[in-house]
mmCIF file with all atom_site columns, C-alpha atoms in Angstrom:
data_model
loop_
_atom_site.group_PDB
_atom_site.id
_atom_site.type_symbol
_atom_site.label_atom_id
_atom_site.label_alt_id
_atom_site.label_comp_id
_atom_site.label_asym_id
_atom_site.label_entity_id
_atom_site.label_seq_id
_atom_site.pdbx_PDB_ins_code
_atom_site.Cartn_x
_atom_site.Cartn_y
_atom_site.Cartn_z
_atom_site.occupancy
_atom_site.B_iso_or_equiv
_atom_site.pdbx_formal_charge
_atom_site.auth_seq_id
_atom_site.auth_comp_id
_atom_site.auth_asym_id
_atom_site.auth_atom_id
_atom_site.pdbx_PDB_model_num
ATOM 1   C CA . ALA A 1 1   ? -142.507 86.363  200.428 1.00 78.00 ? 61  ALA A CA 1
ATOM 2   C CA . GLN A 1 2   ? -144.392 85.399  197.331 1.00 87.00 ? 62  GLN A CA 1
ATOM 3   C CA . LYS A 1 3   ? -143.016 83.364  194.500 1.00 94.00 ? 63  LYS A CA 1
ATOM 4   C CA . VAL A 1 4   ? -144.314 81.964  191.241 1.00 96.00 ? 64  VAL A CA 1
ATOM 5   C CA . THR A 1 5   ? -142.458 79.217  189.420 1.00 97.00 ? 65  THR A CA 1
ATOM 6   C CA . GLN A 1 6   ? -142.993 78.280  185.816 1.00 97.00 ? 66  GLN A CA 1
ATOM 7   C CA . ALA A 1 7   ? -140.517 75.496  185.334 1.00 96.00 ? 67  ALA A CA 1
ATOM 8   C CA . GLN A 1 8   ? -141.195 75.074  181.637 1.00 97.00 ? 68  GLN A CA 1
ATOM 9   C CA . THR A 1 9   ? -139.179 77.686  179.815 1.00 96.00 ? 69  THR A CA 1
ATOM 10  C CA . GLU A 1 10  ? -140.199 76.646  176.324 1.00 97.00 ? 70  GLU A CA 1
ATOM 11  C CA . ILE A 1 11  ? -142.687 74.177  174.925 1.00 97.00 ? 71  ILE A CA 1
ATOM 12  C CA . SER A 1 12  ? -143.309 73.229  171.311 1.00 97.00 ? 72  SER A CA 1
ATOM 13  C CA . VAL A 1 13  ? -146.235 71.145  170.172 1.00 97.00 ? 73  VAL A CA 1
ATOM 14  C CA . VAL A 1 14  ? -147.770 70.322  166.842 1.00 97.00 ? 74  VAL A CA 1
ATOM 15  C CA . GLU A 1 15  ? -151.013 72.049  166.017 1.00 97.00 ? 75  GLU A CA 1
ATOM 16  C CA . LYS A 1 16  ? -154.136 70.353  167.400 1.00 97.00 ? 76  LYS A CA 1
ATOM 17  C CA . GLU A 1 17  ? -152.239 68.729  170.239 1.00 97.00 ? 77  GLU A CA 1
ATOM 18  C CA . ASP A 1 18  ? -153.197 69.507  173.813 1.00 97.00 ? 78  ASP A CA 1
ATOM 19  C CA . VAL A 1 19  ? -150.653 71.259  175.989 1.00 97.00 ? 79  VAL A CA 1
ATOM 20  C CA . THR A 1 20  ? -150.469 72.039  179.701 1.00 98.00 ? 80  THR A CA 1
ATOM 21  C CA . LEU A 1 21  ? -148.503 74.905  181.170 1.00 98.00 ? 81  LEU A CA 1
ATOM 22  C CA . ASP A 1 22  ? -147.475 74.458  184.772 1.00 98.00 ? 82  ASP A CA 1
ATOM 23  C CA . CYS A 1 23  ? -147.532 77.066  187.505 1.00 98.00 ? 83  CYS A CA 1
ATOM 24  C CA . VAL A 1 24  ? -146.528 76.564  191.123 1.00 98.00 ? 84  VAL A CA 1
ATOM 25  C CA . TYR A 1 25  ? -146.827 79.339  193.658 1.00 97.00 ? 85  TYR A CA 1
ATOM 26  C CA . GLU A 1 26  ? -145.706 80.120  197.185 1.00 95.00 ? 86  GLU A CA 1
ATOM 27  C CA . THR A 1 27  ? -147.392 82.455  199.609 1.00 91.00 ? 87  THR A CA 1
ATOM 28  C CA . ARG A 1 28  ? -148.067 82.610  203.322 1.00 89.00 ? 88  ARG A CA 1
ATOM 29  C CA . ASP A 1 29  ? -151.301 84.477  202.838 1.00 87.00 ? 89  ASP A CA 1
ATOM 30  C CA . THR A 1 30  ? -154.590 82.663  203.201 1.00 87.00 ? 90  THR A CA 1
ATOM 31  C CA . THR A 1 31  ? -156.291 85.009  200.771 1.00 87.00 ? 91  THR A CA 1
ATOM 32  C CA . TYR A 1 32  ? -154.697 85.357  197.398 1.00 90.00 ? 92  TYR A CA 1
ATOM 33  C CA . TYR A 1 33  ? -155.442 85.556  193.697 1.00 91.00 ? 93  TYR A CA 1
ATOM 34  C CA . LEU A 1 34  ? -153.898 83.812  190.736 1.00 93.00 ? 94  LEU A CA 1
ATOM 35  C CA . PHE A 1 35  ? -153.791 85.044  187.185 1.00 94.00 ? 95  PHE A CA 1
ATOM 36  C CA . TRP A 1 36  ? -152.701 83.963  183.746 1.00 96.00 ? 96  TRP A CA 1
ATOM 37  C CA . TYR A 1 37  ? -151.625 86.441  181.108 1.00 97.00 ? 97  TYR A CA 1
ATOM 38  C CA . LYS A 1 38  ? -150.729 85.876  177.469 1.00 97.00 ? 98  LYS A CA 1
ATOM 39  C CA . GLN A 1 39  ? -148.025 87.826  175.672 1.00 96.00 ? 99  GLN A CA 1
ATOM 40  C CA . PRO A 1 40  ? -148.274 87.258  171.916 1.00 95.00 ? 100 PRO A CA 1
ATOM 41  C CA . PRO A 1 41  ? -145.430 88.192  169.554 1.00 92.00 ? 101 PRO A CA 1
ATOM 42  C CA . SER A 1 42  ? -146.865 91.706  169.263 1.00 90.00 ? 102 SER A CA 1
ATOM 43  C CA . GLY A 1 43  ? -145.853 92.250  172.887 1.00 91.00 ? 103 GLY A CA 1
ATOM 44  C CA . GLU A 1 44  ? -148.950 93.268  174.778 1.00 92.00 ? 104 GLU A CA 1
ATOM 45  C CA . LEU A 1 45  ? -149.981 91.465  177.961 1.00 95.00 ? 105 LEU A CA 1
ATOM 46  C CA . VAL A 1 46  ? -153.462 90.048  177.689 1.00 94.00 ? 106 VAL A CA 1
ATOM 47  C CA . PHE A 1 47  ? -155.438 89.000  180.744 1.00 93.00 ? 107 PHE A CA 1
ATOM 48  C CA . LEU A 1 48  ? -156.811 85.466  180.523 1.00 94.00 ? 108 LEU A CA 1
ATOM 49  C CA . ILE A 1 49  ? -158.161 84.469  183.914 1.00 91.00 ? 109 ILE A CA 1
ATOM 50  C CA . ARG A 1 50  ? -158.293 85.324  187.616 1.00 89.00 ? 110 ARG A CA 1
ATOM 51  C CA . ARG A 1 51  ? -158.875 82.815  190.392 1.00 89.00 ? 111 ARG A CA 1
ATOM 52  C CA . ASN A 1 52  ? -159.220 83.418  194.121 1.00 87.00 ? 112 ASN A CA 1
ATOM 53  C CA . SER A 1 53  ? -157.921 81.123  196.812 1.00 89.00 ? 113 SER A CA 1
ATOM 54  C CA . PHE A 1 54  ? -161.404 80.232  198.026 1.00 86.00 ? 114 PHE A CA 1
ATOM 55  C CA . ASP A 1 55  ? -162.561 78.809  194.758 1.00 84.00 ? 115 ASP A CA 1
ATOM 56  C CA . GLU A 1 56  ? -160.920 75.599  193.669 1.00 82.00 ? 116 GLU A CA 1
ATOM 57  C CA . GLN A 1 57  ? -163.355 74.834  190.911 1.00 82.00 ? 117 GLN A CA 1
ATOM 58  C CA . ASN A 1 58  ? -161.745 74.242  187.605 1.00 84.00 ? 118 ASN A CA 1
ATOM 59  C CA . GLU A 1 59  ? -162.704 76.596  184.857 1.00 85.00 ? 119 GLU A CA 1
ATOM 60  C CA . ILE A 1 60  ? -163.162 76.074  181.163 1.00 87.00 ? 120 ILE A CA 1
ATOM 61  C CA . SER A 1 61  ? -163.388 78.752  178.524 1.00 88.00 ? 121 SER A CA 1
ATOM 62  C CA . GLY A 1 62  ? -163.548 77.389  175.033 1.00 93.00 ? 122 GLY A CA 1
ATOM 63  C CA . ARG A 1 63  ? -160.296 75.564  174.366 1.00 94.00 ? 123 ARG A CA 1
ATOM 64  C CA . TYR A 1 64  ? -158.743 76.890  177.574 1.00 95.00 ? 124 TYR A CA 1
ATOM 65  C CA . SER A 1 65  ? -159.057 75.273  180.969 1.00 93.00 ? 125 SER A CA 1
ATOM 66  C CA . TRP A 1 66  ? -157.459 75.884  184.316 1.00 93.00 ? 126 TRP A CA 1
ATOM 67  C CA . ASN A 1 67  ? -156.822 73.470  187.155 1.00 94.00 ? 127 ASN A CA 1
ATOM 68  C CA . PHE A 1 68  ? -156.328 75.036  190.581 1.00 94.00 ? 128 PHE A CA 1
ATOM 69  C CA . GLN A 1 69  ? -155.123 72.762  193.375 1.00 93.00 ? 129 GLN A CA 1
ATOM 70  C CA . LYS A 1 70  ? -154.355 74.335  196.735 1.00 92.00 ? 130 LYS A CA 1
ATOM 71  C CA . SER A 1 71  ? -152.969 71.057  198.069 1.00 92.00 ? 131 SER A CA 1
ATOM 72  C CA . THR A 1 72  ? -150.095 71.260  195.600 1.00 95.00 ? 132 THR A CA 1
ATOM 73  C CA . SER A 1 73  ? -150.061 75.061  195.258 1.00 95.00 ? 133 SER A CA 1
ATOM 74  C CA . SER A 1 74  ? -150.536 74.741  191.534 1.00 96.00 ? 134 SER A CA 1
ATOM 75  C CA . PHE A 1 75  ? -152.573 76.584  188.949 1.00 96.00 ? 135 PHE A CA 1
ATOM 76  C CA . ASN A 1 76  ? -152.054 74.835  185.640 1.00 96.00 ? 136 ASN A CA 1
ATOM 77  C CA . PHE A 1 77  ? -153.328 75.962  182.276 1.00 96.00 ? 137 PHE A CA 1
ATOM 78  C CA . THR A 1 78  ? -154.343 73.590  179.495 1.00 96.00 ? 138 THR A CA 1
ATOM 79  C CA . ILE A 1 79  ? -154.965 74.448  175.876 1.00 96.00 ? 139 ILE A CA 1
ATOM 80  C CA . THR A 1 80  ? -156.958 71.833  174.019 1.00 96.00 ? 140 THR A CA 1
ATOM 81  C CA . ALA A 1 81  ? -156.593 71.373  170.271 1.00 97.00 ? 141 ALA A CA 1
ATOM 82  C CA . SER A 1 82  ? -153.874 73.994  170.075 1.00 97.00 ? 142 SER A CA 1
ATOM 83  C CA . GLN A 1 83  ? -153.753 76.469  167.212 1.00 97.00 ? 143 GLN A CA 1
ATOM 84  C CA . VAL A 1 84  ? -150.951 78.541  165.742 1.00 96.00 ? 144 VAL A CA 1
ATOM 85  C CA . VAL A 1 85  ? -152.541 81.661  167.236 1.00 96.00 ? 145 VAL A CA 1
ATOM 86  C CA . ASP A 1 86  ? -151.869 80.216  170.671 1.00 97.00 ? 146 ASP A CA 1
ATOM 87  C CA . SER A 1 87  ? -148.149 80.741  170.140 1.00 97.00 ? 147 SER A CA 1
ATOM 88  C CA . ALA A 1 88  ? -147.101 83.222  172.801 1.00 98.00 ? 148 ALA A CA 1
ATOM 89  C CA . VAL A 1 89  ? -145.399 83.586  176.140 1.00 97.00 ? 149 VAL A CA 1
ATOM 90  C CA . TYR A 1 90  ? -147.728 82.765  179.000 1.00 98.00 ? 150 TYR A CA 1
ATOM 91  C CA . PHE A 1 91  ? -147.261 84.219  182.457 1.00 97.00 ? 151 PHE A CA 1
ATOM 92  C CA . CYS A 1 92  ? -148.705 83.012  185.707 1.00 97.00 ? 152 CYS A CA 1
ATOM 93  C CA . ALA A 1 93  ? -148.998 85.644  188.437 1.00 96.00 ? 153 ALA A CA 1
ATOM 94  C CA . LEU A 1 94  ? -149.932 85.868  192.101 1.00 94.00 ? 154 LEU A CA 1
ATOM 95  C CA . LYS A 1 95  ? -151.450 88.644  194.152 1.00 90.00 ? 155 LYS A CA 1
ATOM 96  C CA . ALA A 1 96  ? -151.822 88.174  197.861 1.00 80.00 ? 156 ALA A CA 1
ATOM 97  C CA . ASN A 1 97  ? -152.677 90.233  200.896 1.00 64.00 ? 157 ASN A CA 1
ATOM 98  C CA . PHE A 1 98  ? -155.792 92.243  200.435 1.00 64.00 ? 158 PHE A CA 1
ATOM 99  C CA . GLY A 1 99  ? -154.747 95.849  199.975 1.00 61.00 ? 159 GLY A CA 1
ATOM 100 C CA . ASN A 1 100 ? -151.387 94.961  198.505 1.00 68.00 ? 160 ASN A CA 1
ATOM 101 C CA . GLU A 1 101 ? -151.959 95.206  194.806 1.00 74.00 ? 161 GLU A CA 1
ATOM 102 C CA . LYS A 1 102 ? -148.579 93.974  193.604 1.00 82.00 ? 162 LYS A CA 1
ATOM 103 C CA . LEU A 1 103 ? -148.580 91.181  191.038 1.00 89.00 ? 163 LEU A CA 1
ATOM 104 C CA . THR A 1 104 ? -145.715 88.713  191.302 1.00 92.00 ? 164 THR A CA 1
ATOM 105 C CA . PHE A 1 105 ? -145.020 87.098  187.960 1.00 95.00 ? 165 PHE A CA 1
ATOM 106 C CA . GLY A 1 106 ? -143.430 83.841  187.000 1.00 96.00 ? 166 GLY A CA 1
ATOM 107 C CA . THR A 1 107 ? -140.709 83.840  184.382 1.00 95.00 ? 167 THR A CA 1
ATOM 108 C CA . GLY A 1 108 ? -143.094 82.761  181.655 1.00 97.00 ? 168 GLY A CA 1
ATOM 109 C CA . THR A 1 109 ? -143.408 79.794  179.333 1.00 98.00 ? 169 THR A CA 1
ATOM 110 C CA . ARG A 1 110 ? -142.824 80.321  175.640 1.00 97.00 ? 170 ARG A CA 1
ATOM 111 C CA . LEU A 1 111 ? -145.305 78.174  173.737 1.00 98.00 ? 171 LEU A CA 1
ATOM 112 C CA . THR A 1 112 ? -144.759 77.489  170.065 1.00 97.00 ? 172 THR A CA 1
ATOM 113 C CA . ILE A 1 113 ? -147.425 75.759  168.042 1.00 97.00 ? 173 ILE A CA 1
ATOM 114 C CA . ILE A 1 114 ? -145.994 74.103  164.971 1.00 97.00 ? 174 ILE A CA 1
ATOM 115 C CA . PRO A 1 115 ? -148.336 74.088  161.980 1.00 95.00 ? 175 PRO A CA 1
ATOM 116 C CA . ASP B 2 1   ? -163.546 98.770  174.421 1.00 68.00 ? 37  ASP B CA 1
ATOM 117 C CA . ALA B 2 2   ? -161.733 100.176 177.459 1.00 82.00 ? 38  ALA B CA 1
ATOM 118 C CA . ARG B 2 3   ? -157.972 99.864  177.431 1.00 92.00 ? 39  ARG B CA 1
ATOM 119 C CA . VAL B 2 4   ? -154.834 101.268 178.990 1.00 96.00 ? 40  VAL B CA 1
ATOM 120 C CA . THR B 2 5   ? -153.143 103.621 176.554 1.00 96.00 ? 41  THR B CA 1
ATOM 121 C CA . GLN B 2 6   ? -149.401 104.190 176.544 1.00 97.00 ? 42  GLN B CA 1
ATOM 122 C CA . THR B 2 7   ? -147.229 106.597 174.618 1.00 96.00 ? 43  THR B CA 1
ATOM 123 C CA . PRO B 2 8   ? -144.799 106.438 172.995 1.00 97.00 ? 44  PRO B CA 1
ATOM 124 C CA . ARG B 2 9   ? -145.023 102.889 171.713 1.00 96.00 ? 45  ARG B CA 1
ATOM 125 C CA . HIS B 2 10  ? -141.413 102.932 170.633 1.00 96.00 ? 46  HIS B CA 1
ATOM 126 C CA . LYS B 2 11  ? -138.586 105.239 171.617 1.00 97.00 ? 47  LYS B CA 1
ATOM 127 C CA . VAL B 2 12  ? -134.912 105.250 170.686 1.00 98.00 ? 48  VAL B CA 1
ATOM 128 C CA . THR B 2 13  ? -132.826 107.778 172.532 1.00 97.00 ? 49  THR B CA 1
ATOM 129 C CA . GLU B 2 14  ? -129.232 108.541 173.263 1.00 97.00 ? 50  GLU B CA 1
ATOM 130 C CA . MET B 2 15  ? -127.662 107.923 176.617 1.00 97.00 ? 51  MET B CA 1
ATOM 131 C CA . GLY B 2 16  ? -128.054 110.907 178.901 1.00 97.00 ? 52  GLY B CA 1
ATOM 132 C CA . GLN B 2 17  ? -131.315 112.103 177.385 1.00 97.00 ? 53  GLN B CA 1
ATOM 133 C CA . GLU B 2 18  ? -134.516 112.451 179.336 1.00 97.00 ? 54  GLU B CA 1
ATOM 134 C CA . VAL B 2 19  ? -137.305 110.020 178.530 1.00 98.00 ? 55  VAL B CA 1
ATOM 135 C CA . THR B 2 20  ? -140.916 110.485 179.544 1.00 98.00 ? 56  THR B CA 1
ATOM 136 C CA . MET B 2 21  ? -143.490 107.757 179.127 1.00 98.00 ? 57  MET B CA 1
ATOM 137 C CA . ARG B 2 22  ? -147.174 108.461 179.530 1.00 98.00 ? 58  ARG B CA 1
ATOM 138 C CA . CYS B 2 23  ? -150.117 106.315 180.428 1.00 98.00 ? 59  CYS B CA 1
ATOM 139 C CA . GLN B 2 24  ? -153.852 106.807 180.412 1.00 97.00 ? 60  GLN B CA 1
ATOM 140 C CA . PRO B 2 25  ? -155.452 104.215 182.714 1.00 96.00 ? 61  PRO B CA 1
ATOM 141 C CA . ILE B 2 26  ? -158.856 102.737 182.090 1.00 95.00 ? 62  ILE B CA 1
ATOM 142 C CA . LEU B 2 27  ? -161.530 105.213 183.111 1.00 93.00 ? 63  LEU B CA 1
ATOM 143 C CA . GLY B 2 28  ? -162.651 104.510 186.656 1.00 90.00 ? 64  GLY B CA 1
ATOM 144 C CA . HIS B 2 29  ? -159.585 102.522 187.632 1.00 92.00 ? 65  HIS B CA 1
ATOM 145 C CA . ASN B 2 30  ? -157.920 103.997 190.667 1.00 89.00 ? 66  ASN B CA 1
ATOM 146 C CA . THR B 2 31  ? -154.853 101.776 190.900 1.00 91.00 ? 67  THR B CA 1
ATOM 147 C CA . VAL B 2 32  ? -152.066 102.331 188.392 1.00 94.00 ? 68  VAL B CA 1
ATOM 148 C CA . PHE B 2 33  ? -148.838 100.386 187.985 1.00 95.00 ? 69  PHE B CA 1
ATOM 149 C CA . TRP B 2 34  ? -145.570 100.681 186.117 1.00 97.00 ? 70  TRP B CA 1
ATOM 150 C CA . TYR B 2 35  ? -143.824 97.428  185.264 1.00 96.00 ? 71  TYR B CA 1
ATOM 151 C CA . ARG B 2 36  ? -140.597 96.865  183.387 1.00 97.00 ? 72  ARG B CA 1
ATOM 152 C CA . GLN B 2 37  ? -139.842 93.802  181.327 1.00 97.00 ? 73  GLN B CA 1
ATOM 153 C CA . THR B 2 38  ? -136.332 92.694  180.420 1.00 95.00 ? 74  THR B CA 1
ATOM 154 C CA . MET B 2 39  ? -134.899 89.388  179.329 1.00 91.00 ? 75  MET B CA 1
ATOM 155 C CA . MET B 2 40  ? -132.772 89.147  182.436 1.00 90.00 ? 76  MET B CA 1
ATOM 156 C CA . GLN B 2 41  ? -135.239 90.269  185.108 1.00 90.00 ? 77  GLN B CA 1
ATOM 157 C CA . GLY B 2 42  ? -138.553 89.397  183.555 1.00 92.00 ? 78  GLY B CA 1
ATOM 158 C CA . LEU B 2 43  ? -141.521 91.490  184.697 1.00 94.00 ? 79  LEU B CA 1
ATOM 159 C CA . GLU B 2 44  ? -140.727 93.643  187.681 1.00 93.00 ? 80  GLU B CA 1
ATOM 160 C CA . LEU B 2 45  ? -142.827 96.236  189.447 1.00 93.00 ? 81  LEU B CA 1
ATOM 161 C CA . LEU B 2 46  ? -141.353 99.711  189.455 1.00 95.00 ? 82  LEU B CA 1
ATOM 162 C CA . ALA B 2 47  ? -144.104 101.670 191.186 1.00 94.00 ? 83  ALA B CA 1
ATOM 163 C CA . TYR B 2 48  ? -147.791 101.845 191.800 1.00 90.00 ? 84  TYR B CA 1
ATOM 164 C CA . PHE B 2 49  ? -150.397 104.391 192.775 1.00 92.00 ? 85  PHE B CA 1
ATOM 165 C CA . ARG B 2 50  ? -153.787 104.255 194.368 1.00 89.00 ? 86  ARG B CA 1
ATOM 166 C CA . ASN B 2 51  ? -156.050 107.253 194.002 1.00 90.00 ? 87  ASN B CA 1
ATOM 167 C CA . ARG B 2 52  ? -153.034 109.062 192.557 1.00 92.00 ? 88  ARG B CA 1
ATOM 168 C CA . ALA B 2 53  ? -150.961 108.579 195.711 1.00 92.00 ? 89  ALA B CA 1
ATOM 169 C CA . PRO B 2 54  ? -147.720 106.605 195.357 1.00 90.00 ? 90  PRO B CA 1
ATOM 170 C CA . LEU B 2 55  ? -147.913 103.454 197.464 1.00 88.00 ? 91  LEU B CA 1
ATOM 171 C CA . ASP B 2 56  ? -144.816 101.558 196.485 1.00 85.00 ? 92  ASP B CA 1
ATOM 172 C CA . ASP B 2 57  ? -141.882 102.676 194.405 1.00 86.00 ? 93  ASP B CA 1
ATOM 173 C CA . SER B 2 58  ? -139.312 100.405 195.965 1.00 86.00 ? 94  SER B CA 1
ATOM 174 C CA . GLY B 2 59  ? -138.568 98.761  192.643 1.00 87.00 ? 95  GLY B CA 1
ATOM 175 C CA . MET B 2 60  ? -137.577 101.997 191.010 1.00 91.00 ? 96  MET B CA 1
ATOM 176 C CA . PRO B 2 61  ? -134.008 103.362 190.858 1.00 87.00 ? 97  PRO B CA 1
ATOM 177 C CA . LYS B 2 62  ? -134.571 106.583 192.749 1.00 87.00 ? 98  LYS B CA 1
ATOM 178 C CA . ASP B 2 63  ? -131.638 108.497 191.383 1.00 92.00 ? 99  ASP B CA 1
ATOM 179 C CA . ARG B 2 64  ? -132.866 108.584 187.803 1.00 96.00 ? 100 ARG B CA 1
ATOM 180 C CA . PHE B 2 65  ? -136.469 107.401 187.749 1.00 96.00 ? 101 PHE B CA 1
ATOM 181 C CA . SER B 2 66  ? -139.552 109.252 188.852 1.00 96.00 ? 102 SER B CA 1
ATOM 182 C CA . ALA B 2 67  ? -143.229 108.394 188.594 1.00 96.00 ? 103 ALA B CA 1
ATOM 183 C CA . GLU B 2 68  ? -146.173 110.712 189.038 1.00 95.00 ? 104 GLU B CA 1
ATOM 184 C CA . MET B 2 69  ? -149.899 110.963 188.514 1.00 96.00 ? 105 MET B CA 1
ATOM 185 C CA . PRO B 2 70  ? -150.714 114.587 187.758 1.00 93.00 ? 106 PRO B CA 1
ATOM 186 C CA . ASP B 2 71  ? -154.385 113.639 187.510 1.00 93.00 ? 107 ASP B CA 1
ATOM 187 C CA . ALA B 2 72  ? -156.573 110.554 187.465 1.00 92.00 ? 108 ALA B CA 1
ATOM 188 C CA . THR B 2 73  ? -156.272 110.169 183.705 1.00 94.00 ? 109 THR B CA 1
ATOM 189 C CA . LEU B 2 74  ? -152.506 110.482 183.377 1.00 97.00 ? 110 LEU B CA 1
ATOM 190 C CA . ALA B 2 75  ? -149.539 108.656 184.838 1.00 97.00 ? 111 ALA B CA 1
ATOM 191 C CA . THR B 2 76  ? -145.980 109.439 183.858 1.00 97.00 ? 112 THR B CA 1
ATOM 192 C CA . LEU B 2 77  ? -142.678 107.642 184.197 1.00 97.00 ? 113 LEU B CA 1
ATOM 193 C CA . LYS B 2 78  ? -139.577 109.700 183.663 1.00 97.00 ? 114 LYS B CA 1
ATOM 194 C CA . ILE B 2 79  ? -135.972 108.641 183.307 1.00 97.00 ? 115 ILE B CA 1
ATOM 195 C CA . GLN B 2 80  ? -133.314 111.314 183.600 1.00 97.00 ? 116 GLN B CA 1
ATOM 196 C CA . PRO B 2 81  ? -130.619 110.733 182.555 1.00 96.00 ? 117 PRO B CA 1
ATOM 197 C CA . SER B 2 82  ? -131.250 107.566 180.600 1.00 97.00 ? 118 SER B CA 1
ATOM 198 C CA . GLU B 2 83  ? -128.671 104.794 180.381 1.00 97.00 ? 119 GLU B CA 1
ATOM 199 C CA . PRO B 2 84  ? -128.329 101.807 178.041 1.00 97.00 ? 120 PRO B CA 1
ATOM 200 C CA . ARG B 2 85  ? -129.327 99.454  180.878 1.00 95.00 ? 121 ARG B CA 1
ATOM 201 C CA . ASP B 2 86  ? -132.724 101.161 180.931 1.00 97.00 ? 122 ASP B CA 1
ATOM 202 C CA . SER B 2 87  ? -133.523 99.580  177.568 1.00 97.00 ? 123 SER B CA 1
ATOM 203 C CA . ALA B 2 88  ? -136.640 97.527  178.191 1.00 97.00 ? 124 ALA B CA 1
ATOM 204 C CA . VAL B 2 89  ? -140.362 97.393  177.664 1.00 97.00 ? 125 VAL B CA 1
ATOM 205 C CA . TYR B 2 90  ? -142.239 99.540  180.136 1.00 98.00 ? 126 TYR B CA 1
ATOM 206 C CA . PHE B 2 91  ? -145.802 98.540  180.834 1.00 97.00 ? 127 PHE B CA 1
ATOM 207 C CA . CYS B 2 92  ? -148.442 100.622 182.463 1.00 97.00 ? 128 CYS B CA 1
ATOM 208 C CA . ALA B 2 93  ? -151.380 98.786  184.002 1.00 95.00 ? 129 ALA B CA 1
ATOM 209 C CA . SER B 2 94  ? -154.520 99.731  185.859 1.00 94.00 ? 130 SER B CA 1
ATOM 210 C CA . GLY B 2 95  ? -157.091 98.063  188.074 1.00 90.00 ? 131 GLY B CA 1
ATOM 211 C CA . PRO B 2 96  ? -160.342 99.027  189.808 1.00 85.00 ? 132 PRO B CA 1
ATOM 212 C CA . ASN B 2 97  ? -159.297 98.102  193.359 1.00 70.00 ? 133 ASN B CA 1
ATOM 213 C CA . ASP B 2 98  ? -162.703 96.579  193.952 1.00 64.00 ? 134 ASP B CA 1
ATOM 214 C CA . GLY B 2 99  ? -161.535 94.492  196.876 1.00 61.00 ? 135 GLY B CA 1
ATOM 215 C CA . LEU B 2 100 ? -162.011 91.324  194.873 1.00 60.00 ? 136 LEU B CA 1
ATOM 216 C CA . GLY B 2 101 ? -158.440 90.760  193.881 1.00 65.00 ? 137 GLY B CA 1
ATOM 217 C CA . ASN B 2 102 ? -159.154 93.114  191.058 1.00 77.00 ? 138 ASN B CA 1
ATOM 218 C CA . THR B 2 103 ? -157.813 92.217  187.687 1.00 86.00 ? 139 THR B CA 1
ATOM 219 C CA . ILE B 2 104 ? -154.982 94.354  186.439 1.00 90.00 ? 140 ILE B CA 1
ATOM 220 C CA . TYR B 2 105 ? -155.088 95.294  182.760 1.00 93.00 ? 141 TYR B CA 1
ATOM 221 C CA . PHE B 2 106 ? -151.955 96.150  180.877 1.00 95.00 ? 142 PHE B CA 1
ATOM 222 C CA . GLY B 2 107 ? -151.233 98.599  178.118 1.00 95.00 ? 143 GLY B CA 1
ATOM 223 C CA . GLU B 2 108 ? -149.340 97.634  174.994 1.00 94.00 ? 144 GLU B CA 1
ATOM 224 C CA . GLY B 2 109 ? -146.043 98.771  176.438 1.00 96.00 ? 145 GLY B CA 1
ATOM 225 C CA . SER B 2 110 ? -143.460 101.397 175.592 1.00 97.00 ? 146 SER B CA 1
ATOM 226 C CA . TRP B 2 111 ? -140.412 99.839  173.948 1.00 96.00 ? 147 TRP B CA 1
ATOM 227 C CA . LEU B 2 112 ? -137.396 101.878 175.007 1.00 98.00 ? 148 LEU B CA 1
ATOM 228 C CA . THR B 2 113 ? -133.925 101.594 173.497 1.00 97.00 ? 149 THR B CA 1
ATOM 229 C CA . VAL B 2 114 ? -131.131 103.709 174.915 1.00 97.00 ? 150 VAL B CA 1
ATOM 230 C CA . VAL B 2 115 ? -128.029 103.800 172.746 1.00 97.00 ? 151 VAL B CA 1
#
């Protein structure tokens, strides 16, 4: 069985602060993929990043960075110098088992950036 | 800019009425998903198709829900008869099934309210 846990239900930070969203996953598969999606107040789900289980390199994209650690089964997401536009619900998701396309989502973290 | 297109965006209907939601996947994507999002259950997979063939519809209430892909450019999700508990956001998503843990892209969702 696959499981994704986002223990932080809601986070509020003041604009320009850094914030880290936690994601812990469980899977028995050796090959799997991890994703982050953003759901802004308008409601759509926006793809942010995909990571495969063979690549533990951290990734940085502008103010966003992701830290993947297989040893702790974590795939954390950091926003540096947060902005009001970052306010959204962020979902971590897991896809395992080549050929099984199902995405298992965490419950999401609601991030509010206070101006 | 390729995107998954869903209609209707918003639907209010009376209990007992039939509801049909439509989705146009991204051109060239051969895997199509229907997800439902509610406050209580979060994001849950209802069904998915590969090359128009249904692969998994175990998350879908069989007695009232049906999902089809009449052709590669159209997926439909039908509820008949609808019930208030069906009120949710229904997302269609598509992916290329490129064997690389393909990224799944979501539409903007169909917001359904059954009164």
